[in-house]
Coordinates of C-alpha atoms and ligand atoms in Angstrom, one line a residue:
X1 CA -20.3 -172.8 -50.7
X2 CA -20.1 -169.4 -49.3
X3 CA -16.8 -168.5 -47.4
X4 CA -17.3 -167.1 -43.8
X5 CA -16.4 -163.5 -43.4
X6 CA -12.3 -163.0 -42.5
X7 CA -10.7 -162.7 -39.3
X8 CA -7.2 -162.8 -37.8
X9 CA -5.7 -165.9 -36.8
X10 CA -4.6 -165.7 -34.2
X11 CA -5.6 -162.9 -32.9
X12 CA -3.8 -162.6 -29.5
X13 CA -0.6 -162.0 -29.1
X14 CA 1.9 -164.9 -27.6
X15 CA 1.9 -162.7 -24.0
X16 CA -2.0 -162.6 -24.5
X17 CA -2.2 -165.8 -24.9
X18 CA -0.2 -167.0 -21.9
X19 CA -1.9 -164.7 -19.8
X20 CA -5.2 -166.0 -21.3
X21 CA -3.8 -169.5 -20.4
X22 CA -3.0 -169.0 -16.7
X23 CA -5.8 -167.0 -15.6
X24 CA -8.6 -168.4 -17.7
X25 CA -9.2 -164.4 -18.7
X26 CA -7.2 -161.5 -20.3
X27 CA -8.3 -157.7 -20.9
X28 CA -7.5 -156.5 -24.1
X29 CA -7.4 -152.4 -24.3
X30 CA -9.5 -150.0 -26.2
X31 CA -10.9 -152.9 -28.8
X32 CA -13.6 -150.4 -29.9
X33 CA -12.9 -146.7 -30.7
X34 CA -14.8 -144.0 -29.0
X35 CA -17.2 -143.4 -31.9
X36 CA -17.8 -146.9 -32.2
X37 CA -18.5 -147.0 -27.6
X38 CA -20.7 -143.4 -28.4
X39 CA -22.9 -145.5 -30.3
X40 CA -23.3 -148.4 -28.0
X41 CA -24.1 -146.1 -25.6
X42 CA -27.1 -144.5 -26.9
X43 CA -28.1 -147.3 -28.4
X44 CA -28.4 -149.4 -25.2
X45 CA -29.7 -146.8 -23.2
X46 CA -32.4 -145.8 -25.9
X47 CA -33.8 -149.4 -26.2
X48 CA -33.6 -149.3 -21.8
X49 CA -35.5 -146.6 -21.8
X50 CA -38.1 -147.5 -24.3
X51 CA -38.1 -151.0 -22.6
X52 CA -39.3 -149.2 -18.8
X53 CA -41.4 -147.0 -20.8
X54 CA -43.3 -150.3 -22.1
X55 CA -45.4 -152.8 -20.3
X56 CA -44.0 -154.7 -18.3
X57 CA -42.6 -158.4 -19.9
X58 CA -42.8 -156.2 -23.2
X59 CA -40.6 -156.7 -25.9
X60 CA -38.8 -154.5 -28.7
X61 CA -37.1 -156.4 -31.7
X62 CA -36.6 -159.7 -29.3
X63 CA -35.2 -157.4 -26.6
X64 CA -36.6 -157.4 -23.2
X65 CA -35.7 -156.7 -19.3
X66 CA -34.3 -159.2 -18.0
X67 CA -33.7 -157.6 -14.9
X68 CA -35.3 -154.0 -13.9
X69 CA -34.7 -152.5 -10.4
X70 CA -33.4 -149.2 -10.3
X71 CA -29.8 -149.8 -9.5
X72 CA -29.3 -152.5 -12.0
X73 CA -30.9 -153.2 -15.7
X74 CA -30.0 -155.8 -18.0
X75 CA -31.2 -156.0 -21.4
X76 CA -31.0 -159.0 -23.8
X77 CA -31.0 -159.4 -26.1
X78 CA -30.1 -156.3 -27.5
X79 CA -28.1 -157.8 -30.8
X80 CA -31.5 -157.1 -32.9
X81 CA -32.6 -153.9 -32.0
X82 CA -29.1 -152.4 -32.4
X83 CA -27.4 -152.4 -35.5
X84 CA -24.0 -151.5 -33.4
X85 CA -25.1 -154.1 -30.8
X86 CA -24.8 -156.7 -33.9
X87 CA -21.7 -155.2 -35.6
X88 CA -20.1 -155.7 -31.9
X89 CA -20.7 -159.6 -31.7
X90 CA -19.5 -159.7 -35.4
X91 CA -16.7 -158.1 -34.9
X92 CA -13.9 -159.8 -36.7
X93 CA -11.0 -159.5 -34.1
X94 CA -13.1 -160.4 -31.2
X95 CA -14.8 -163.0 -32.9
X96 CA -11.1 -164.3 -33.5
X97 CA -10.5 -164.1 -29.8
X98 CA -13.7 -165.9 -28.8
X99 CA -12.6 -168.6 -31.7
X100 CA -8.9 -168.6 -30.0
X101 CA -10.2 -169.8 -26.6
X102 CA -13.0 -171.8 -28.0
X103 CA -10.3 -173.8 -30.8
X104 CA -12.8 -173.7 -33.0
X105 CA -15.8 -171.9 -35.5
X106 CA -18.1 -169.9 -32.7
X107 CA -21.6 -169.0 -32.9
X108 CA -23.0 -166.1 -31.1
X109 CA -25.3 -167.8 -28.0
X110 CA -26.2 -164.7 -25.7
X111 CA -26.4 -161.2 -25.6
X112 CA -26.9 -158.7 -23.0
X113 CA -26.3 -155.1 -21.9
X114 CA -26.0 -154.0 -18.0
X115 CA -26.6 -151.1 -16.7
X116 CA -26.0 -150.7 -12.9
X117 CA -25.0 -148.2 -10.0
X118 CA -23.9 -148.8 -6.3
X119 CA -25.7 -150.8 -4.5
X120 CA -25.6 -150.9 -0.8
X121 CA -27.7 -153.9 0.0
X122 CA -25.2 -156.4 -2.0
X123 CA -22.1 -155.2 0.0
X124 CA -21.1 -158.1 2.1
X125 CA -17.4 -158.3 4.0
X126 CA -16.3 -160.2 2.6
X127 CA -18.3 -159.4 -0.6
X128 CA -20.0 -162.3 -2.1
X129 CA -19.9 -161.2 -6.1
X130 CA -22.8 -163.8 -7.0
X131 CA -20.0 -165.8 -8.4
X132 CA -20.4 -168.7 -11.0
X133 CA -19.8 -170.7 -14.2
X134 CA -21.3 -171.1 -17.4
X135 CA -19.9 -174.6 -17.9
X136 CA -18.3 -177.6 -16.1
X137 CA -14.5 -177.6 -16.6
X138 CA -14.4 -182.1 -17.5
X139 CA -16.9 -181.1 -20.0
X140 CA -16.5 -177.7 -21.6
X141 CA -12.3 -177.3 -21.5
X142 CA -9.4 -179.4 -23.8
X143 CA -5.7 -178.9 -24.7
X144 CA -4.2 -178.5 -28.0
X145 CA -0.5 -178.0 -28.7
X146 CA -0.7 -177.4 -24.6
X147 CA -2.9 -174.5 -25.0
X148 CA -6.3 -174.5 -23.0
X149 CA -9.8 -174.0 -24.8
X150 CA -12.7 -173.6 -23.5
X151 CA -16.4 -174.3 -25.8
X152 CA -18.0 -171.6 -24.4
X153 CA -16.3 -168.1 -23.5
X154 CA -17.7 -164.3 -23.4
X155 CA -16.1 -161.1 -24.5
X156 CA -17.4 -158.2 -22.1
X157 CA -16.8 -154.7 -23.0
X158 CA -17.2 -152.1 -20.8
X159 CA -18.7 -149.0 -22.1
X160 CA -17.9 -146.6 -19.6
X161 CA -14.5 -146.3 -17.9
X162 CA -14.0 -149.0 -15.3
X163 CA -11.4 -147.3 -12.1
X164 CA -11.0 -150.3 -8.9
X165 CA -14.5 -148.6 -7.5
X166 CA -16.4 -149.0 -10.8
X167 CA -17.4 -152.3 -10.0
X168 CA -16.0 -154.0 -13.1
X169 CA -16.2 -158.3 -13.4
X170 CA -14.6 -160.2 -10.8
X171 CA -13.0 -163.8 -11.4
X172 CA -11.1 -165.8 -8.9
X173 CA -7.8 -166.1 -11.3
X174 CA -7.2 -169.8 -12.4
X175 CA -10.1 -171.3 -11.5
X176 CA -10.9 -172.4 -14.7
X177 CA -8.6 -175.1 -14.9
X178 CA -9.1 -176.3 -10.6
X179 CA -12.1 -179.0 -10.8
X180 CA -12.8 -178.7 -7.6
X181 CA -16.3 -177.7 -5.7
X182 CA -17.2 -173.9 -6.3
X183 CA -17.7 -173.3 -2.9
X184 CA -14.5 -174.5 -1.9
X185 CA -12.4 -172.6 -4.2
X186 CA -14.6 -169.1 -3.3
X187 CA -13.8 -169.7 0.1
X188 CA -10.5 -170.3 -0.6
X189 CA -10.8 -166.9 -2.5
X190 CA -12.1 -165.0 0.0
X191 CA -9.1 -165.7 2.7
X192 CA -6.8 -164.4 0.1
X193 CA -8.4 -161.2 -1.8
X194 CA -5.7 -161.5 -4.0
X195 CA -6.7 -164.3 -5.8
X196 CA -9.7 -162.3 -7.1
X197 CA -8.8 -159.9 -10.0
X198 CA -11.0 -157.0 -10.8
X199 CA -11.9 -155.7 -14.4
X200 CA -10.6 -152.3 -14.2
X201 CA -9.7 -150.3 -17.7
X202 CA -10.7 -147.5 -19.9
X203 CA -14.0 -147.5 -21.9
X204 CA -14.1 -149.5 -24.8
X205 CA -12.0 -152.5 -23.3
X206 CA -12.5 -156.4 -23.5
X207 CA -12.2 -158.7 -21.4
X208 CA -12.2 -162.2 -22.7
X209 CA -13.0 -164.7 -20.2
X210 CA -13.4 -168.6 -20.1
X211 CA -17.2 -169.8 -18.9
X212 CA -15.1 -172.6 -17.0
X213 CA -13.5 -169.1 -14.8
X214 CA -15.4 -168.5 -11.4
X215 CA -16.7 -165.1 -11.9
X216 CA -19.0 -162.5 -11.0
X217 CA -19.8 -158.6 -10.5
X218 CA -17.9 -156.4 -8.7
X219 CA -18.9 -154.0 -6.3
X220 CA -20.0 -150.4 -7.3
X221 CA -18.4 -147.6 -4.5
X222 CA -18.4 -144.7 -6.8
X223 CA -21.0 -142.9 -7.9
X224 CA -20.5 -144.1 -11.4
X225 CA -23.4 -145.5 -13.2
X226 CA -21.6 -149.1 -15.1
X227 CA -22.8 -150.0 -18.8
X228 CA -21.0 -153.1 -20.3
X229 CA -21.9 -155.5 -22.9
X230 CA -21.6 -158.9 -23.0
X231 CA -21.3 -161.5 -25.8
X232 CA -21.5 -165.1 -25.1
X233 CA -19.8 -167.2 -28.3
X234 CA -19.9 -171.5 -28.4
X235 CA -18.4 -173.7 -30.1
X236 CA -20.5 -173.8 -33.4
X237 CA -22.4 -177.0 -32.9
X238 CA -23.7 -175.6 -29.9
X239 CA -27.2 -174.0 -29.2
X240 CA -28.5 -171.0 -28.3
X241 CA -28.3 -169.5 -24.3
X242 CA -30.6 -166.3 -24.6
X243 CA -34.0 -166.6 -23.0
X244 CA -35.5 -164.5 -26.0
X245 CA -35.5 -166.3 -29.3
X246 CA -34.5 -163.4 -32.4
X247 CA -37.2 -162.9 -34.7
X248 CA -37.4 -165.0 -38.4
X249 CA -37.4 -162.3 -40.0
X250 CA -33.8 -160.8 -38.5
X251 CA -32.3 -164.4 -38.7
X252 CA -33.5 -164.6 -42.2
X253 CA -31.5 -161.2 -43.3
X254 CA -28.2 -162.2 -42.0
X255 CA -25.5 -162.4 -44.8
X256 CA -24.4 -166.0 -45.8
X257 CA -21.0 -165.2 -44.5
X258 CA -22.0 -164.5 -41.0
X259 CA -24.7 -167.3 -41.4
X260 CA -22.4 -169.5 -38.9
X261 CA -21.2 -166.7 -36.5
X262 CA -25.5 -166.3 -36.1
X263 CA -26.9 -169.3 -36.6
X264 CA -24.5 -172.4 -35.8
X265 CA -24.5 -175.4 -37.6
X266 CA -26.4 -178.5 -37.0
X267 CA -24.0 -181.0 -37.6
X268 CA -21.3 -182.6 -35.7
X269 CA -18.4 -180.6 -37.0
X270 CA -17.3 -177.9 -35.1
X271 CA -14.5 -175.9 -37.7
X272 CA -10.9 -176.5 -35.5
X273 CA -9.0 -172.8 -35.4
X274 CA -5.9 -173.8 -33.3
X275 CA -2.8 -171.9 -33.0
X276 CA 0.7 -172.4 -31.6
X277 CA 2.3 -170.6 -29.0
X278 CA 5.3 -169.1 -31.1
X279 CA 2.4 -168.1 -33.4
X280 CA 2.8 -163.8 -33.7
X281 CA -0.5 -162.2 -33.7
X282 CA -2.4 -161.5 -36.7
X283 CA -2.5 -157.6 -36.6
X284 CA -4.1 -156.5 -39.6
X285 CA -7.7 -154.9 -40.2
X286 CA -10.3 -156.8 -41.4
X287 CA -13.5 -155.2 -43.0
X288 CA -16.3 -154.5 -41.4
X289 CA -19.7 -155.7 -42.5
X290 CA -21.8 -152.5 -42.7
X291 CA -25.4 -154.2 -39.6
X292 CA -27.1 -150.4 -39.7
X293 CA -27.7 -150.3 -43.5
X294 CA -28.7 -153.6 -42.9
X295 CA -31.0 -153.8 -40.0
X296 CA -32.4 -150.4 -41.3
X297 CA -33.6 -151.6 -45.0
X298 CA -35.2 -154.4 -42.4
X299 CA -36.7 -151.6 -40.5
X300 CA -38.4 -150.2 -43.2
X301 CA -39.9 -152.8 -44.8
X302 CA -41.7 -154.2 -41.5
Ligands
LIG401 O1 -21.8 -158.0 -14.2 C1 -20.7 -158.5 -14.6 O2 -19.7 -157.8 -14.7 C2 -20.6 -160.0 -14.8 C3 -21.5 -160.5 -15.8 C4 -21.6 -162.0 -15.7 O3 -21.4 -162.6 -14.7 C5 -21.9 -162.9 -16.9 O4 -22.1 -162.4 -18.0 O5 -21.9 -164.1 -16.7

């Protein structure tokens, strides 16, 4: 049997985690470098721009619009199209993180780049976000070793700097671990502005969030266009969440290792990764698999 690729465990520091644990989200600075964001970067806003030029519904390598007014774009899923886009959501030490929160193997279940700028007609006083969840807390959060886990979570990078205008992610801090009516709890929210944290870091951050966490987007009131991309991760067993199944052919080429991280697996076992508190964080590099030599062989021989 093929070993999966390596990856720290754990990969968040004791403070990381702690932070993770009480406010179902933590930001982790400059994950990527700024070669690795230059490259994201062109890459999205290439495919985007091929993508408008197309007709409409179109799509390029199993990427389409998802959403396409002027002031805000999404694009999913980008992962085959963009050999970076790939080597992103395979990254080992964010993988690590998603598995951390997960307690368990992930597989990749949704992929999608956002490009937006200010918006006038969403601003609302108080501003309404278009907050939500990705999962029920009874069914999609446990405790091990009196650490919370969540089965499906989402690293979001942002791509370009993120000040407090920037409109960077919103979540309503805690929430993922207070089962009580959504409404109720934004409400309660919106009395106390406090309670909602704002994304707010330099390009190339993460923020690793639990699907359980009430959150949403924040308000653009600079005149800073946003790009950030966003990788959903499950607990292995799980299926897919994108709207646009990947191509054979790209599912076919991925390497045995990473087979899992891709694909899932079709069984009830779900790979426990659990670690304790007094745990240090695994800081060491782990390689790299190389997606554009990869995905461009695959290019060629289409
Ligand atoms: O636009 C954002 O910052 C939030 C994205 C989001 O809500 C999601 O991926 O579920």
């Amino acid at each position: 049997m093929t070993e999966s690729f390596a990856r720290p465990h754990p990969a968040l520091t004791p403070a990381q985690r702690v932070s993770l644990d009480v406010n179902g989200y933590v930001v982790i600075p400059n994950t990527l470098t700024s070669d690795e964001v230059g490259e994201l970067m062109e890459g999205i806003h290439d495919l985007k721009r091929e993508l408008q030029a197309a007709a409409p519904g179109a799509s390029i390598r199993s990427a389409k619009l998802l959403g396409n007014s002027p002031l805000h774009v999404t694009v999913s899923p980008p992962i085959e199209a963009i050999p970076a886009v790939a080597a992103y959501c395979a990254h080992p030490r964010l993988v690590a993180m998603a598995e951390e929160l997960i307690g368990g193997e992930a597989r990749i279940c949704e992929t999608a780049a956002i490009v937006n700028r200010r918006d006038p007609d969403t601003y609302r006083d108080p501003p309404t976000y278009g907050f939500h969840t990705g999962v029920d807390i009874p069914f999609g959060s446990h405790i091990k070793d009196g650490l919370y886990h969540c089965c499906f979570v989402k690293t979001l990078t942002n791509l370009t700097d993120l000040g407090p205008d920037d409109g960077g992610t919103v979540v309503i801090a805690g929430s993922h671990k207070m089962d009580v009516p959504l409404d109720q709890l934004i409400a309660a929210a919106k009395e106390d502005p406090r309670l909602i944290h704002h994304f707010v870091a330099p390009a190339g951050s993460t923020l690793l969030l639990s699907e359980t966490l009430i959150h949403g987007t924040g308000q653009i009131r600079s005149e800073r266009e946003r790009t950030i991309l966003i990788c959903g991760y499950n607990a292995r067993l799980m299926p897919r969440w994108d709207f646009s199944p990947w191509s054979q052919d790209f599912l076919d080429r991925i390497p045995e290792a990473y087979r899992t991280l891709f694909n899932g697996k079709q069984n009830w076992t779900r790979g426990p990764r659990y670690r304790t508190l007094d745990q240090p964080a695994d800081t060491r590099e782990y390689p790299r698999y190389d997606w554009k030599s990869l995905m461009e062989a695959a290019a060629v021989n289409v």
